Amino acid sequence: MTDSLNPPTVRRRSPLRRLGCTIALIIWFTLLLAPCFLIVMATQGELTISQGNLPGQQIRLWLIMEADERGLGVSSTSTQQLDLNTIGLQTNINFLLWSGQADALIYCETFTRVSASDPWTPTTTETSACPTP
């Protein structure tokens, strides 16, 4: 005899189980795409992602294959508006070396322009962080 008055109950999955499945899926796709990343690094030697319209304003990851040092270099940039037509581009460089040793670097390039329609031109480069306005 069937129970037509009581429909079957549907068990709802807990939010933690859904979160776990989502994290597992992200890890799985990361593992699947890792060979693509390694092929690009082996053939080109670097990977760059543009961050803006200033020269050198990019995230960069490159292979270091020197006699004394081997590993990866990572650089990222941030901008600071110093005044209306002057901008500072701070570049932070870090190294992940499996052979050799290198210290992290920070340098600041200053760019100026006459008006908003003119291109940015480099003016100074310093081996320190950009000044805050």
PDB file of C-alpha atoms in Angstrom:
ATOM      1  CA  MET A   1       0.000   0.000   0.000  1.00  0.00           C
ATOM      2  CA  THR A   2       1.434   3.351  -1.001  1.00  0.00           C
ATOM      3  CA  ASP A   3       1.254   6.427   1.096  1.00  0.00           C
ATOM      4  CA  SER A   4      -0.185   9.015  -1.284  1.00  0.00           C
ATOM      5  CA  LEU A   5      -0.901  11.545   1.419  1.00  0.00           C
ATOM      6  CA  ASN A   6       2.726  11.964   2.550  1.00  0.00           C
ATOM      7  CA  PRO A   7       5.129  12.872  -0.256  1.00  0.00           C
ATOM      8  CA  PRO A   8       8.693  11.595   0.102  1.00  0.00           C
ATOM      9  CA  THR A   9      10.977  13.919   2.054  1.00  0.00           C
ATOM     10  CA  VAL A  10      14.030  15.355   0.369  1.00  0.00           C
ATOM     11  CA  ARG A  11      17.191  15.545   2.437  1.00  0.00           C
ATOM     12  CA  ARG A  12      18.954  18.863   2.073  1.00  0.00           C
ATOM     13  CA  ARG A  13      22.714  18.906   1.947  1.00  0.00           C
ATOM     14  CA  SER A  14      24.438  20.848   4.647  1.00  0.00           C
ATOM     15  CA  PRO A  15      26.208  24.101   3.684  1.00  0.00           C
ATOM     16  CA  LEU A  16      29.518  22.665   4.925  1.00  0.00           C
ATOM     17  CA  ARG A  17      29.232  19.745   2.529  1.00  0.00           C
ATOM     18  CA  ARG A  18      28.600  22.136  -0.374  1.00  0.00           C
ATOM     19  CA  LEU A  19      31.566  24.257   0.664  1.00  0.00           C
ATOM     20  CA  GLY A  20      33.770  21.180   0.814  1.00  0.00           C
ATOM     21  CA  CYS A  21      32.711  20.145  -2.694  1.00  0.00           C
ATOM     22  CA  THR A  22      33.427  23.648  -4.007  1.00  0.00           C
ATOM     23  CA  ILE A  23      36.911  23.694  -2.464  1.00  0.00           C
ATOM     24  CA  ALA A  24      37.649  20.216  -3.836  1.00  0.00           C
ATOM     25  CA  LEU A  25      36.530  21.346  -7.304  1.00  0.00           C
ATOM     26  CA  ILE A  26      38.805  24.412  -7.183  1.00  0.00           C
ATOM     27  CA  ILE A  27      41.770  22.272  -6.131  1.00  0.00           C
ATOM     28  CA  TRP A  28      41.000  19.769  -8.913  1.00  0.00           C
ATOM     29  CA  PHE A  29      40.934  22.457 -11.634  1.00  0.00           C
ATOM     30  CA  THR A  30      44.137  23.976 -10.243  1.00  0.00           C
ATOM     31  CA  LEU A  31      45.848  20.603 -10.564  1.00  0.00           C
ATOM     32  CA  LEU A  32      44.507  20.198 -14.104  1.00  0.00           C
ATOM     33  CA  LEU A  33      45.811  23.637 -15.175  1.00  0.00           C
ATOM     34  CA  ALA A  34      49.260  23.266 -13.549  1.00  0.00           C
ATOM     35  CA  PRO A  35      50.830  21.613 -16.640  1.00  0.00           C
ATOM     36  CA  CYS A  36      49.695  24.568 -18.794  1.00  0.00           C
ATOM     37  CA  PHE A  37      51.447  26.965 -16.417  1.00  0.00           C
ATOM     38  CA  LEU A  38      54.611  24.853 -16.428  1.00  0.00           C
ATOM     39  CA  ILE A  39      54.653  24.662 -20.250  1.00  0.00           C
ATOM     40  CA  VAL A  40      54.356  28.469 -20.542  1.00  0.00           C
ATOM     41  CA  MET A  41      57.163  28.964 -18.018  1.00  0.00           C
ATOM     42  CA  ALA A  42      59.407  26.422 -19.791  1.00  0.00           C
ATOM     43  CA  THR A  43      58.875  27.866 -23.268  1.00  0.00           C
ATOM     44  CA  GLN A  44      58.699  31.608 -22.561  1.00  0.00           C
ATOM     45  CA  GLY A  45      60.608  31.898 -19.294  1.00  0.00           C
ATOM     46  CA  GLU A  46      58.179  34.454 -17.864  1.00  0.00           C
ATOM     47  CA  LEU A  47      54.533  35.280 -17.345  1.00  0.00           C
ATOM     48  CA  THR A  48      53.315  38.891 -17.204  1.00  0.00           C
ATOM     49  CA  ILE A  49      49.935  40.408 -16.389  1.00  0.00           C
ATOM     50  CA  SER A  50      49.397  44.105 -17.098  1.00  0.00           C
ATOM     51  CA  GLN A  51      48.020  46.189 -14.224  1.00  0.00           C
ATOM     52  CA  GLY A  52      47.663  49.621 -15.829  1.00  0.00           C
ATOM     53  CA  ASN A  53      48.846  52.106 -18.424  1.00  0.00           C
ATOM     54  CA  LEU A  54      52.224  53.057 -16.913  1.00  0.00           C
ATOM     55  CA  PRO A  55      55.368  51.532 -18.433  1.00  0.00           C
ATOM     56  CA  GLY A  56      56.338  48.515 -16.328  1.00  0.00           C
ATOM     57  CA  GLN A  57      53.070  48.438 -14.374  1.00  0.00           C
ATOM     58  CA  GLN A  58      52.594  44.679 -14.329  1.00  0.00           C
ATOM     59  CA  ILE A  59      52.747  41.525 -12.275  1.00  0.00           C
ATOM     60  CA  ARG A  60      55.654  39.433 -13.498  1.00  0.00           C
ATOM     61  CA  LEU A  61      56.774  35.885 -12.723  1.00  0.00           C
ATOM     62  CA  TRP A  62      60.019  34.675 -14.300  1.00  0.00           C
ATOM     63  CA  LEU A  63      62.493  31.821 -14.129  1.00  0.00           C
ATOM     64  CA  ILE A  64      65.984  32.476 -12.777  1.00  0.00           C
ATOM     65  CA  MET A  65      68.526  30.160 -14.397  1.00  0.00           C
ATOM     66  CA  GLU A  66      71.926  31.580 -13.410  1.00  0.00           C
ATOM     67  CA  ALA A  67      75.046  29.600 -12.512  1.00  0.00           C
ATOM     68  CA  ASP A  68      74.801  30.500  -8.800  1.00  0.00           C
ATOM     69  CA  GLU A  69      71.047  31.047  -8.470  1.00  0.00           C
ATOM     70  CA  ARG A  70      68.035  29.041  -9.636  1.00  0.00           C
ATOM     71  CA  GLY A  71      64.402  29.656  -8.851  1.00  0.00           C
ATOM     72  CA  LEU A  72      61.545  32.068  -9.476  1.00  0.00           C
ATOM     73  CA  GLY A  73      61.317  35.836  -9.323  1.00  0.00           C
ATOM     74  CA  VAL A  74      58.028  37.600  -8.603  1.00  0.00           C
ATOM     75  CA  SER A  75      57.435  41.327  -9.041  1.00  0.00           C
ATOM     76  CA  SER A  76      54.305  43.347  -8.436  1.00  0.00           C
ATOM     77  CA  THR A  77      53.612  47.061  -8.671  1.00  0.00           C
ATOM     78  CA  SER A  78      51.482  49.625  -6.896  1.00  0.00           C
ATOM     79  CA  THR A  79      50.888  53.276  -7.734  1.00  0.00           C
ATOM     80  CA  GLN A  80      50.740  56.341  -5.525  1.00  0.00           C
ATOM     81  CA  GLN A  81      49.483  59.692  -6.776  1.00  0.00           C
ATOM     82  CA  LEU A  82      52.076  62.230  -5.618  1.00  0.00           C
ATOM     83  CA  ASP A  83      50.355  65.276  -7.123  1.00  0.00           C
ATOM     84  CA  LEU A  84      48.021  66.054 -10.042  1.00  0.00           C
ATOM     85  CA  ASN A  85      50.514  65.215 -12.829  1.00  0.00           C
ATOM     86  CA  THR A  86      53.054  63.082 -10.923  1.00  0.00           C
ATOM     87  CA  ILE A  87      52.654  59.438 -10.027  1.00  0.00           C
ATOM     88  CA  GLY A  88      54.976  56.999  -8.270  1.00  0.00           C
ATOM     89  CA  LEU A  89      55.208  53.362  -9.379  1.00  0.00           C
ATOM     90  CA  GLN A  90      56.532  51.165  -6.560  1.00  0.00           C
ATOM     91  CA  THR A  91      57.861  47.768  -7.636  1.00  0.00           C
ATOM     92  CA  ASN A  92      58.276  44.990  -5.064  1.00  0.00           C
ATOM     93  CA  ILE A  93      60.492  42.076  -6.148  1.00  0.00           C
ATOM     94  CA  ASN A  94      60.704  38.801  -4.227  1.00  0.00           C
ATOM     95  CA  PHE A  95      62.647  35.654  -4.994  1.00  0.00           C
ATOM     96  CA  LEU A  96      61.872  31.992  -4.381  1.00  0.00           C
ATOM     97  CA  LEU A  97      65.204  30.276  -4.929  1.00  0.00           C
ATOM     98  CA  TRP A  98      66.011  26.602  -4.538  1.00  0.00           C
ATOM     99  CA  SER A  99      69.684  27.233  -5.257  1.00  0.00           C
ATOM    100  CA  GLY A 100      71.461  30.386  -4.147  1.00  0.00           C
ATOM    101  CA  GLN A 101      70.305  33.385  -2.159  1.00  0.00           C
ATOM    102  CA  ALA A 102      68.874  36.834  -2.964  1.00  0.00           C
ATOM    103  CA  ASP A 103      67.270  39.639  -0.978  1.00  0.00           C
ATOM    104  CA  ALA A 104      63.921  41.224  -1.765  1.00  0.00           C
ATOM    105  CA  LEU A 105      64.063  44.559  -3.613  1.00  0.00           C
ATOM    106  CA  ILE A 106      61.884  47.665  -3.613  1.00  0.00           C
ATOM    107  CA  TYR A 107      62.261  50.576  -5.970  1.00  0.00           C
ATOM    108  CA  CYS A 108      60.195  53.597  -6.965  1.00  0.00           C
ATOM    109  CA  GLU A 109      59.926  55.143 -10.419  1.00  0.00           C
ATOM    110  CA  THR A 110      58.393  58.586 -10.741  1.00  0.00           C
ATOM    111  CA  PHE A 111      56.426  59.548 -13.859  1.00  0.00           C
ATOM    112  CA  THR A 112      55.165  62.989 -14.881  1.00  0.00           C
ATOM    113  CA  ARG A 113      53.016  64.448 -17.624  1.00  0.00           C
ATOM    114  CA  VAL A 114      52.091  67.973 -18.674  1.00  0.00           C
ATOM    115  CA  SER A 115      48.353  67.358 -19.083  1.00  0.00           C
ATOM    116  CA  ALA A 116      45.906  64.469 -18.779  1.00  0.00           C
ATOM    117  CA  SER A 117      46.070  63.790 -22.528  1.00  0.00           C
ATOM    118  CA  ASP A 118      49.896  63.521 -22.625  1.00  0.00           C
ATOM    119  CA  PRO A 119      51.730  60.210 -22.071  1.00  0.00           C
ATOM    120  CA  TRP A 120      53.605  59.507 -18.850  1.00  0.00           C
ATOM    121  CA  THR A 121      57.371  60.111 -19.006  1.00  0.00           C
ATOM    122  CA  PRO A 122      59.821  58.670 -16.447  1.00  0.00           C
ATOM    123  CA  THR A 123      61.684  61.229 -14.340  1.00  0.00           C
ATOM    124  CA  THR A 124      63.475  59.506 -11.433  1.00  0.00           C
ATOM    125  CA  THR A 125      64.222  56.036 -10.087  1.00  0.00           C
ATOM    126  CA  GLU A 126      65.068  55.403  -6.433  1.00  0.00           C
ATOM    127  CA  THR A 127      65.933  52.200  -4.599  1.00  0.00           C
ATOM    128  CA  SER A 128      63.405  52.781  -1.831  1.00  0.00           C
ATOM    129  CA  ALA A 129      59.665  52.847  -1.324  1.00  0.00           C
ATOM    130  CA  CYS A 130      57.669  55.656  -2.924  1.00  0.00           C
ATOM    131  CA  PRO A 131      56.939  58.608  -0.652  1.00  0.00           C
ATOM    132  CA  THR A 132      53.405  58.893   0.624  1.00  0.00           C
ATOM    133  CA  PRO A 133      51.586  62.094  -0.300  1.00  0.00           C
TER     134      PRO A 133
END
